[in-house]
Tab-separated table of C-alpha atoms and ligand atoms in Angstrom:
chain	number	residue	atom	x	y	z
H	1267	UNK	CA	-42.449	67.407	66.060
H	1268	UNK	CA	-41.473	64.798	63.780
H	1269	UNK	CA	-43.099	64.844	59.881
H	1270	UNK	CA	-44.482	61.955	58.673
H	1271	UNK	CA	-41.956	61.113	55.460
H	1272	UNK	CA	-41.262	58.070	53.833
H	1273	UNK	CA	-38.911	57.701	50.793
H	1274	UNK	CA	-40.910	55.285	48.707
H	1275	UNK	CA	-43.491	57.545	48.916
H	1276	UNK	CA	-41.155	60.133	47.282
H	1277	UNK	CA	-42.646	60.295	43.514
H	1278	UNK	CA	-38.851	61.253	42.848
H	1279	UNK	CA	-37.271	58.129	44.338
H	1280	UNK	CA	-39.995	56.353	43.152
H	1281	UNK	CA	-38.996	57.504	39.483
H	1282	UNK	CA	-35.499	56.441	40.131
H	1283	UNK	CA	-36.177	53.025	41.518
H	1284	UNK	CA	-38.388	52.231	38.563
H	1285	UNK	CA	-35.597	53.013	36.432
H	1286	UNK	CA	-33.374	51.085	38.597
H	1287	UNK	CA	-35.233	48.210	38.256
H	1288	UNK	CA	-35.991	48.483	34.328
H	1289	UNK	CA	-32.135	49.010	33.917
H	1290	UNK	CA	-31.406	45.784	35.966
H	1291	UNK	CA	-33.695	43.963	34.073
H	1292	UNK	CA	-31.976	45.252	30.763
H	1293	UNK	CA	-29.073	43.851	31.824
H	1294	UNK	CA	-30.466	40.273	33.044
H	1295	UNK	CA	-32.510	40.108	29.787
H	1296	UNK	CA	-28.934	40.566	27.644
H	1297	UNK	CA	-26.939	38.583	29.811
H	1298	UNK	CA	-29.805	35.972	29.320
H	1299	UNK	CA	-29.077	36.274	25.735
H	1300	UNK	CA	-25.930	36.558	25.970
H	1301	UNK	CA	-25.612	33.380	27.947
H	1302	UNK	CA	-27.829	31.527	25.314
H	1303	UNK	CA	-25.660	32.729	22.509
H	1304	UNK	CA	-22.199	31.610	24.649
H	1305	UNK	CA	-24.347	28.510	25.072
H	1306	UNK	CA	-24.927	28.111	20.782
H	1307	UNK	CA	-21.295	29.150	19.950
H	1308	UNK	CA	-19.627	26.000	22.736
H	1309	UNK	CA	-22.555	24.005	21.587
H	1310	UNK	CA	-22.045	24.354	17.508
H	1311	UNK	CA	-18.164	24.734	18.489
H	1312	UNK	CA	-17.833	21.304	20.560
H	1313	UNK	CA	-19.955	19.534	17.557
H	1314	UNK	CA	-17.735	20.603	14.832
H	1315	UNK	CA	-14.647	19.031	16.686
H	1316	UNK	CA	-16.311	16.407	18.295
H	1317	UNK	CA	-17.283	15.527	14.482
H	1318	UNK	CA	-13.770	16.335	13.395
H	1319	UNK	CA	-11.510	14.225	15.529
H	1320	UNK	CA	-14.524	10.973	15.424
H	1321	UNK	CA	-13.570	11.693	11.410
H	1322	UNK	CA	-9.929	12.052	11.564
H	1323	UNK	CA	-10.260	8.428	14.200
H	1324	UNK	CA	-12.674	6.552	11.715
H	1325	UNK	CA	-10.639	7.672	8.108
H	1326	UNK	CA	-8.288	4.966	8.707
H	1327	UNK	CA	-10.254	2.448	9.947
H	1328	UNK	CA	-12.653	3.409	6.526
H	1329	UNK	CA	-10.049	3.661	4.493
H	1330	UNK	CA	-8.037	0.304	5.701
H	1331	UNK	CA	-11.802	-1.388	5.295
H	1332	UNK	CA	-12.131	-0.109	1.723
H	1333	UNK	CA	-9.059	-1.009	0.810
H	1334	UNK	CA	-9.875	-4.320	2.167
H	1335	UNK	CA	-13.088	-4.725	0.195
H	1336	UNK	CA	-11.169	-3.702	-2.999
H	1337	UNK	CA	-8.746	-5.907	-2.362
H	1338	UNK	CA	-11.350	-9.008	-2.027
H	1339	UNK	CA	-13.207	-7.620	-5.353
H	1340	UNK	CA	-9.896	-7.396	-7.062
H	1341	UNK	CA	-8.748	-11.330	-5.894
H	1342	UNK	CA	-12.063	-12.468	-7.005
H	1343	UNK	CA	-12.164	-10.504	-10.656
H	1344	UNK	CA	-8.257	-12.072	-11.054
H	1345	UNK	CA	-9.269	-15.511	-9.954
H	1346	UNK	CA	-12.435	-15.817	-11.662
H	1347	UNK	CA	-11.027	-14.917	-15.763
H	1348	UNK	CA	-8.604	-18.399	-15.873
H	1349	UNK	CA	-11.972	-19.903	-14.759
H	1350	UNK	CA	-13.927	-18.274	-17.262
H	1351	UNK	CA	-11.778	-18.881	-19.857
H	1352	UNK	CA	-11.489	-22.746	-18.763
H	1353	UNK	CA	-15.239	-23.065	-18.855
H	1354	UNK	CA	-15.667	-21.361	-21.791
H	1355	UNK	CA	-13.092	-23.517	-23.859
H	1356	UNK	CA	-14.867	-26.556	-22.579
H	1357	UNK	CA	-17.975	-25.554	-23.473
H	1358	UNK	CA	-16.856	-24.810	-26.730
H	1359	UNK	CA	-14.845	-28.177	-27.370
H	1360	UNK	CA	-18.002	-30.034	-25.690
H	1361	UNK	CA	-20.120	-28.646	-28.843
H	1362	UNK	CA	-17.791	-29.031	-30.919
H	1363	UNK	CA	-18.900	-32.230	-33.304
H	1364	UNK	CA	-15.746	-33.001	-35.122
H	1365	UNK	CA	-13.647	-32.127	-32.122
H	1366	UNK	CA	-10.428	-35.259	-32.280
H	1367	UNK	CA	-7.421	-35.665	-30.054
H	1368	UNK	CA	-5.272	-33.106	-31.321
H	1369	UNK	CA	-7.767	-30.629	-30.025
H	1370	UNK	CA	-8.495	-32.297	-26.434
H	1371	UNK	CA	-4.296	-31.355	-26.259
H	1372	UNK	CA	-4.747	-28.104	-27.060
H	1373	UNK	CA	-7.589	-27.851	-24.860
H	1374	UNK	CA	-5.684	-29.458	-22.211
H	1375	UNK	CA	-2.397	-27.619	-22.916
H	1376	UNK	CA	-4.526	-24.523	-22.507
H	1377	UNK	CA	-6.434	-25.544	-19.210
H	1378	UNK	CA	-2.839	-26.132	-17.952
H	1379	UNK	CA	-1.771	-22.390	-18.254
H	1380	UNK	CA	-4.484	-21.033	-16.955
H	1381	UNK	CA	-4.984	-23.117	-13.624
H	1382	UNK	CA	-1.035	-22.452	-13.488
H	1383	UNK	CA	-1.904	-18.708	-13.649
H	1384	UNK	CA	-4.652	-19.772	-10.810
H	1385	UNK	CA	-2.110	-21.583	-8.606
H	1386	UNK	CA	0.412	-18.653	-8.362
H	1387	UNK	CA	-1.804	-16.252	-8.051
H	1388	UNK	CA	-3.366	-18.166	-5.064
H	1389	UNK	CA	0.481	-18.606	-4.246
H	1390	UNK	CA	0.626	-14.746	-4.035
H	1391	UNK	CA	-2.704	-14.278	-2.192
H	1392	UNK	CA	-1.311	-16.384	0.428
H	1393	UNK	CA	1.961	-15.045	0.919
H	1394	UNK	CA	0.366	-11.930	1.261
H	1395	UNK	CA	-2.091	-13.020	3.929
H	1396	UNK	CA	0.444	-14.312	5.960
H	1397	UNK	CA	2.803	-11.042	5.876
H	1398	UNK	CA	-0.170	-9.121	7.102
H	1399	UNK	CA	-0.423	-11.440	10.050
H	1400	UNK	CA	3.638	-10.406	10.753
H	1401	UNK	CA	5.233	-13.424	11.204
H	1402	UNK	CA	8.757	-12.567	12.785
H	1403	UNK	CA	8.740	-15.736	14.332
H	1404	UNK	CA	11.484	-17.154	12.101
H	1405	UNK	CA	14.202	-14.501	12.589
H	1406	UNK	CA	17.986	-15.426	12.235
H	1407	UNK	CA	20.836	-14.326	11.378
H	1408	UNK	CA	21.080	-14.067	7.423
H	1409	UNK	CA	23.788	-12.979	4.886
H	1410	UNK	CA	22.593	-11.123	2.510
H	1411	UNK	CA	24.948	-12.143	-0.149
H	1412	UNK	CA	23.944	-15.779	0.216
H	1413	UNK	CA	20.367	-14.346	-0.874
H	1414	UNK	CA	21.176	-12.743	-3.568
H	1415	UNK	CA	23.330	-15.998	-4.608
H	1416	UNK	CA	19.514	-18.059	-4.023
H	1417	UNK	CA	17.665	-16.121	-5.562
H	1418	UNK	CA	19.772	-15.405	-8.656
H	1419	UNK	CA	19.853	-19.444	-9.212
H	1420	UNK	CA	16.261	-18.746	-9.511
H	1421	UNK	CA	16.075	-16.401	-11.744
H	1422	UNK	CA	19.457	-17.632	-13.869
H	1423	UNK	CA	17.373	-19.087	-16.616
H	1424	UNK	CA	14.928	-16.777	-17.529
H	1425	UNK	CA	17.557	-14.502	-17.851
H	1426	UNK	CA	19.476	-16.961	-20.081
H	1427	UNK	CA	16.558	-17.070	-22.092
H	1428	UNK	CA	16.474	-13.101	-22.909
H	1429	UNK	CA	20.334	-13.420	-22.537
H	1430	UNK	CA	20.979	-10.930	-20.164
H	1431	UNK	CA	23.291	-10.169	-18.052
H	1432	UNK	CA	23.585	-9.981	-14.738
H	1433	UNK	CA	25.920	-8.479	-12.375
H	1434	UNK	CA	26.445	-8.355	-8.944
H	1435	UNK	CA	28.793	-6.172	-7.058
H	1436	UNK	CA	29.401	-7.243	-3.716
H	1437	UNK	CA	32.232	-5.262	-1.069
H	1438	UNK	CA	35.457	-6.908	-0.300
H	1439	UNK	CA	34.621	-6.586	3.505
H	1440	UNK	CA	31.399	-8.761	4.211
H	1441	UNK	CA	31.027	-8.750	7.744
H	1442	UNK	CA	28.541	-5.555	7.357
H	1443	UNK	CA	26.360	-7.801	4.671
H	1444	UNK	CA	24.574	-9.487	7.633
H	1445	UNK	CA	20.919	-8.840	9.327
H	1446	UNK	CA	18.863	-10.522	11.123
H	1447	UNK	CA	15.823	-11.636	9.200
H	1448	UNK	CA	13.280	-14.499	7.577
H	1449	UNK	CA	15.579	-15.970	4.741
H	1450	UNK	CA	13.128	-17.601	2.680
H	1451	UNK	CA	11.206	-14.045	2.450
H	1452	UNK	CA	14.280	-12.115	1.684
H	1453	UNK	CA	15.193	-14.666	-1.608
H	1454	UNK	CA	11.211	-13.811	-2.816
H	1455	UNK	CA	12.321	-10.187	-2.093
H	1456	UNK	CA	15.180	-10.492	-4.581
H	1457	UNK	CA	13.573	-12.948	-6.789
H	1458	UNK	CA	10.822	-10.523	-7.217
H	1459	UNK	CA	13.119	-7.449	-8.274
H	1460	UNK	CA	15.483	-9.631	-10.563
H	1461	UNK	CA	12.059	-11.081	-12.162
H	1462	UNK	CA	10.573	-7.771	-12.713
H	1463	UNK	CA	14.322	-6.440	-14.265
H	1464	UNK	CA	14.465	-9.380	-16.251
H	1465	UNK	CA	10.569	-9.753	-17.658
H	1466	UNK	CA	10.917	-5.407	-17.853
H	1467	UNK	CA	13.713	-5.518	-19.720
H	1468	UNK	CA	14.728	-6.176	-23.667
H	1469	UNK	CA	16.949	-9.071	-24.738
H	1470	UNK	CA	20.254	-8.574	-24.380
H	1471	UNK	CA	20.294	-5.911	-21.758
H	1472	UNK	CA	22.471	-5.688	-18.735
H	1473	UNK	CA	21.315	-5.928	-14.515
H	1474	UNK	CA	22.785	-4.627	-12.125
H	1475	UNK	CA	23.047	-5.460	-8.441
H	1476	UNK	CA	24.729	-3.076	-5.972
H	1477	UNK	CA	25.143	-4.072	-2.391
H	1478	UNK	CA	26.488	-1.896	0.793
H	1479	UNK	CA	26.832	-2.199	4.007
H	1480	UNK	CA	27.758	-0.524	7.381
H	1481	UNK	CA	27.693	-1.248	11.146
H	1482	UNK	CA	23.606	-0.054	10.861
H	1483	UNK	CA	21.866	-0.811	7.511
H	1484	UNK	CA	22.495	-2.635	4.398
H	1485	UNK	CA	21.155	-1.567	1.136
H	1486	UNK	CA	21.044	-3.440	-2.552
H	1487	UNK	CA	20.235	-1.619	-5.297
H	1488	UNK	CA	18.749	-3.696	-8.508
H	1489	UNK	CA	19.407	-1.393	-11.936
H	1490	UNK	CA	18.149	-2.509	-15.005
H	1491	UNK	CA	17.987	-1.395	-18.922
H	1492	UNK	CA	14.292	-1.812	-19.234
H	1493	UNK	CA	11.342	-0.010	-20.444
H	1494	UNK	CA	11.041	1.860	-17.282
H	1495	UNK	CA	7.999	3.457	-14.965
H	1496	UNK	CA	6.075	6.340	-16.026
H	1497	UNK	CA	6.365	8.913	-12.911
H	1498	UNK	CA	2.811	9.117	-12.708
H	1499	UNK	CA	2.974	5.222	-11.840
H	1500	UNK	CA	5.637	5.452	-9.778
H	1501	UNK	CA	4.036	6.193	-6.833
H	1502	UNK	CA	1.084	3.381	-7.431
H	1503	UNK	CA	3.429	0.452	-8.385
H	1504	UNK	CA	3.593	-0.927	-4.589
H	1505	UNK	CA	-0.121	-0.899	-4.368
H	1506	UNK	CA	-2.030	-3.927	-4.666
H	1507	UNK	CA	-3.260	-5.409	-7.938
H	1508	UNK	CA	-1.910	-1.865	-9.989
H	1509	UNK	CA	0.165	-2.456	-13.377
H	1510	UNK	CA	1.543	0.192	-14.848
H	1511	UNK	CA	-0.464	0.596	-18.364
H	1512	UNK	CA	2.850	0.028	-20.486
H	1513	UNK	CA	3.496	-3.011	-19.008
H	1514	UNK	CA	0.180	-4.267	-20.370
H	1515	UNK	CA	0.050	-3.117	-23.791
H	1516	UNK	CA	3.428	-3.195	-24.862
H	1517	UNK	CA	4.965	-6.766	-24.560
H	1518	UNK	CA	1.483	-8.006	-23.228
H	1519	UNK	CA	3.628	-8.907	-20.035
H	1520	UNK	CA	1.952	-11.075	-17.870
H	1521	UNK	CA	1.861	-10.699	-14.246
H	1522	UNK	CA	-1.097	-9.751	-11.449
H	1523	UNK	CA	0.278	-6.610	-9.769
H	1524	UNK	CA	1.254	-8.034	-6.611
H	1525	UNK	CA	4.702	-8.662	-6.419
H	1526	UNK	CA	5.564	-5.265	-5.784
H	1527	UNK	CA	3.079	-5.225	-2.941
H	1528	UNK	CA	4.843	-8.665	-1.634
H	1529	UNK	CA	7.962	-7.404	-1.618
H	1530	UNK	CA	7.330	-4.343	0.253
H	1531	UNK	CA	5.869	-6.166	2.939
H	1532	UNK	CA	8.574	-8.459	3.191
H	1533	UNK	CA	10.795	-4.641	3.846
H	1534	UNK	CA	8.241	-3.091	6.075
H	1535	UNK	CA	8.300	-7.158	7.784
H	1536	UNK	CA	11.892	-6.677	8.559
H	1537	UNK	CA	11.698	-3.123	9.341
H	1538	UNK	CA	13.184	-1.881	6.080
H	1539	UNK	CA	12.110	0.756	3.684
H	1540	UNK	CA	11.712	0.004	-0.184
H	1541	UNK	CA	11.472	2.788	-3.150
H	1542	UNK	CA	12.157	2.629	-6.835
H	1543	UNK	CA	13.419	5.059	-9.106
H	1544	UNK	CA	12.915	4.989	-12.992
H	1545	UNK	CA	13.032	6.879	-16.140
H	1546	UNK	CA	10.587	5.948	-19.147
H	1547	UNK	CA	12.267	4.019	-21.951
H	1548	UNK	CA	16.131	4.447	-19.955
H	1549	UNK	CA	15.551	1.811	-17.136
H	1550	UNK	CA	14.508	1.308	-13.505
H	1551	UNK	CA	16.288	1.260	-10.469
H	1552	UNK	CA	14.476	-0.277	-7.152
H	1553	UNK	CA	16.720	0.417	-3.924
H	1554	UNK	CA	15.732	-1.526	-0.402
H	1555	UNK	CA	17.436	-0.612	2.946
H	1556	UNK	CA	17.171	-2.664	5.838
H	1557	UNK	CA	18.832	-3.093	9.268
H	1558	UNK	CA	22.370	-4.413	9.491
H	1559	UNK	CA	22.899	-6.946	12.375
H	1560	UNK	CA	26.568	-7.578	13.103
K	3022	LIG	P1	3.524	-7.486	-12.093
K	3022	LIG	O1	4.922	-7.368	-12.574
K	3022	LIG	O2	3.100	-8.875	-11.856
K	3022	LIG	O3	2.562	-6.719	-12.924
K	3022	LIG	P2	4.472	-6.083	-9.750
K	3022	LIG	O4	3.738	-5.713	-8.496
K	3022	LIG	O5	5.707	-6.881	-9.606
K	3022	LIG	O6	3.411	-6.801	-10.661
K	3022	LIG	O7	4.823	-4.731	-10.503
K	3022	LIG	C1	3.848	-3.717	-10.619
K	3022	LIG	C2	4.094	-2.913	-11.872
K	3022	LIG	O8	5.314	-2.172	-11.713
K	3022	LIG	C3	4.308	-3.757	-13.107
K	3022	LIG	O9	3.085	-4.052	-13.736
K	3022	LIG	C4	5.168	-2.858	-13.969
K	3022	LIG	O10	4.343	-1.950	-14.659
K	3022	LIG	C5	5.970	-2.058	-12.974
K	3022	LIG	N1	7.347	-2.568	-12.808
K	3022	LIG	C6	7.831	-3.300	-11.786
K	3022	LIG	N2	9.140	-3.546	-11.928
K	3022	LIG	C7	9.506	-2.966	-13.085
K	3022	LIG	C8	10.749	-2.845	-13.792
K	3022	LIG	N3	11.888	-3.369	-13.329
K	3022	LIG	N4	10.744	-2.133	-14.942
K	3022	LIG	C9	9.607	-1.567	-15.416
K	3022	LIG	N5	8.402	-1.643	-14.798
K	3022	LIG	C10	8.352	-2.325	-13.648
């Protein structure tokens, strides 16, 4: 005869089963948590680089727009003083009672300089405008020692007028002088350095220009006898609007900042790289190197 027996009813199996189920809902409760924690970590984890790389995308795009605005703040401080000055001397003359024609020439001699100071630094503001806008439209074939030939008939008399001397050492061989480039640009290249050499430098001082060439790059080399750049400058001076302090106080030199900046946009323009090299109160030496053509 059969017993009646069931195993639930087993207080035993019962006992176990409870414990059973308590353990398997130990371990769903902690993988729950578990999960949520997994969850927190790839949440917080995703947000810090998500953050990260929309930072590292926007910095230039900030810092380009920055640059930008200080850039516009700077034109507008630079173009405003000749103004202020100009209204300020009129104002001055226009109250002025016993004011006669020797003073409207002064006054007019005066105006003159400073809307001269306005024109080239609108000149510069320009230039600069269009390089950003890379205009490699006008690309030929140039000689590089016919620029430096330009742009030293430019700059012949002010040197005269310090009396310095410049000299210009060209190889035998020219073929290698050659690229291919915007001509006009590469004389206000040159014209800048041999401006800043001469302007930089004392009277009776001695410029050098060292040209080289091979079947890939040519490079000139402008070394001068001047009052040289400060090495915490040094790194600044192609920057827009930045003077080193010494060239301010010193000879009260005047100038805007931005010829440096024009100049190394005419290298980057043409694919070229620009750096300068100086030592306070010995000289400066500013080297450019750009693509041979043959
Ligand atoms: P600017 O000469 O009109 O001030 P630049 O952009 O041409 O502007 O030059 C920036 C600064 O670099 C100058 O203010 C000057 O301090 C320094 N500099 C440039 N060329 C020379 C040089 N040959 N010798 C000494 N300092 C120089």
């Amino acid at each position: 005869m059969m017993s009646d027996f069931s195993f639930s009813s087993n207080p035993v199996i019962q006992e176990l089963e409870r414990i059973r189920q308590e353990q398997i809902d130990e371990s769903s409760s902690n993988l729950q948590s578990n999960l949520i924690y997994f969850n927190l970590i790839i949440f917080i984890l995703s947000s810090a680089l998500s953050y990260y790389f929309a930072r590292r995308t926007l910095m230039p795009i900030e810092q380009s727009m920055e640059a930008q605005n200080r850039f516009a703040a700077d034109a507008s401080h630079e173009l405003r003083t000749p103004l202020t000055v100009m209204r300020s001397e009129i104002e001055v003359a226009l109250r002025d009672n016993k004011f006669n024609l020797s003073d409207a020439k002064k006054l007019l001699n005066s105006n003159l300089e400073e809307t001269a100071k306005l024109e080239s630094l609108s000149k510069a503001l320009l230039k600069l405008a269009r390089l950003d806008h890379n205009p490699r439209a006008d690309f030929k074939r140039v000689s590089i020692v016919e620029v430096i030939k330009d742009a030293f008939e430019k700059v012949e008399k002010l040197a005269d007028q310090k009396s310095i001397n410049i000299v210009c050492h060209t190889p035998k061989d020219k073929s290698n002088m050659k690229l291919r480039g915007d001509r006009e640009s590469l004389v206000e290249l040159m014209v800048i350095l041999l401006d800043n050499a001469i302007r930089y430098s004392p009277k009776k001082s001695k410029i050098e220009i060292i040209t080289y060439g091979n079947e890939k790059m040519v490079e000139i080399r402008i070394v001068d006898q001047g009052i040289g750049i400060d090495q915490s400058d040094i790194g600044h001076i192609f920057d827009r609007f930045y003077r080193a302090d010494q060239s301010r106080n010193k000879d009260n030199i005047d100038g805007y900042g931005l010829g440096l900046s024009i100049a190394k946009s005419i290298v980057d323009l043409h694919g070229g790289t620009i750096l300068a090299k100086s030592s306070l109160g010995e000289g400066s030496e500013f080297v450019f190197t750009l693509p041979s053509s043959q």
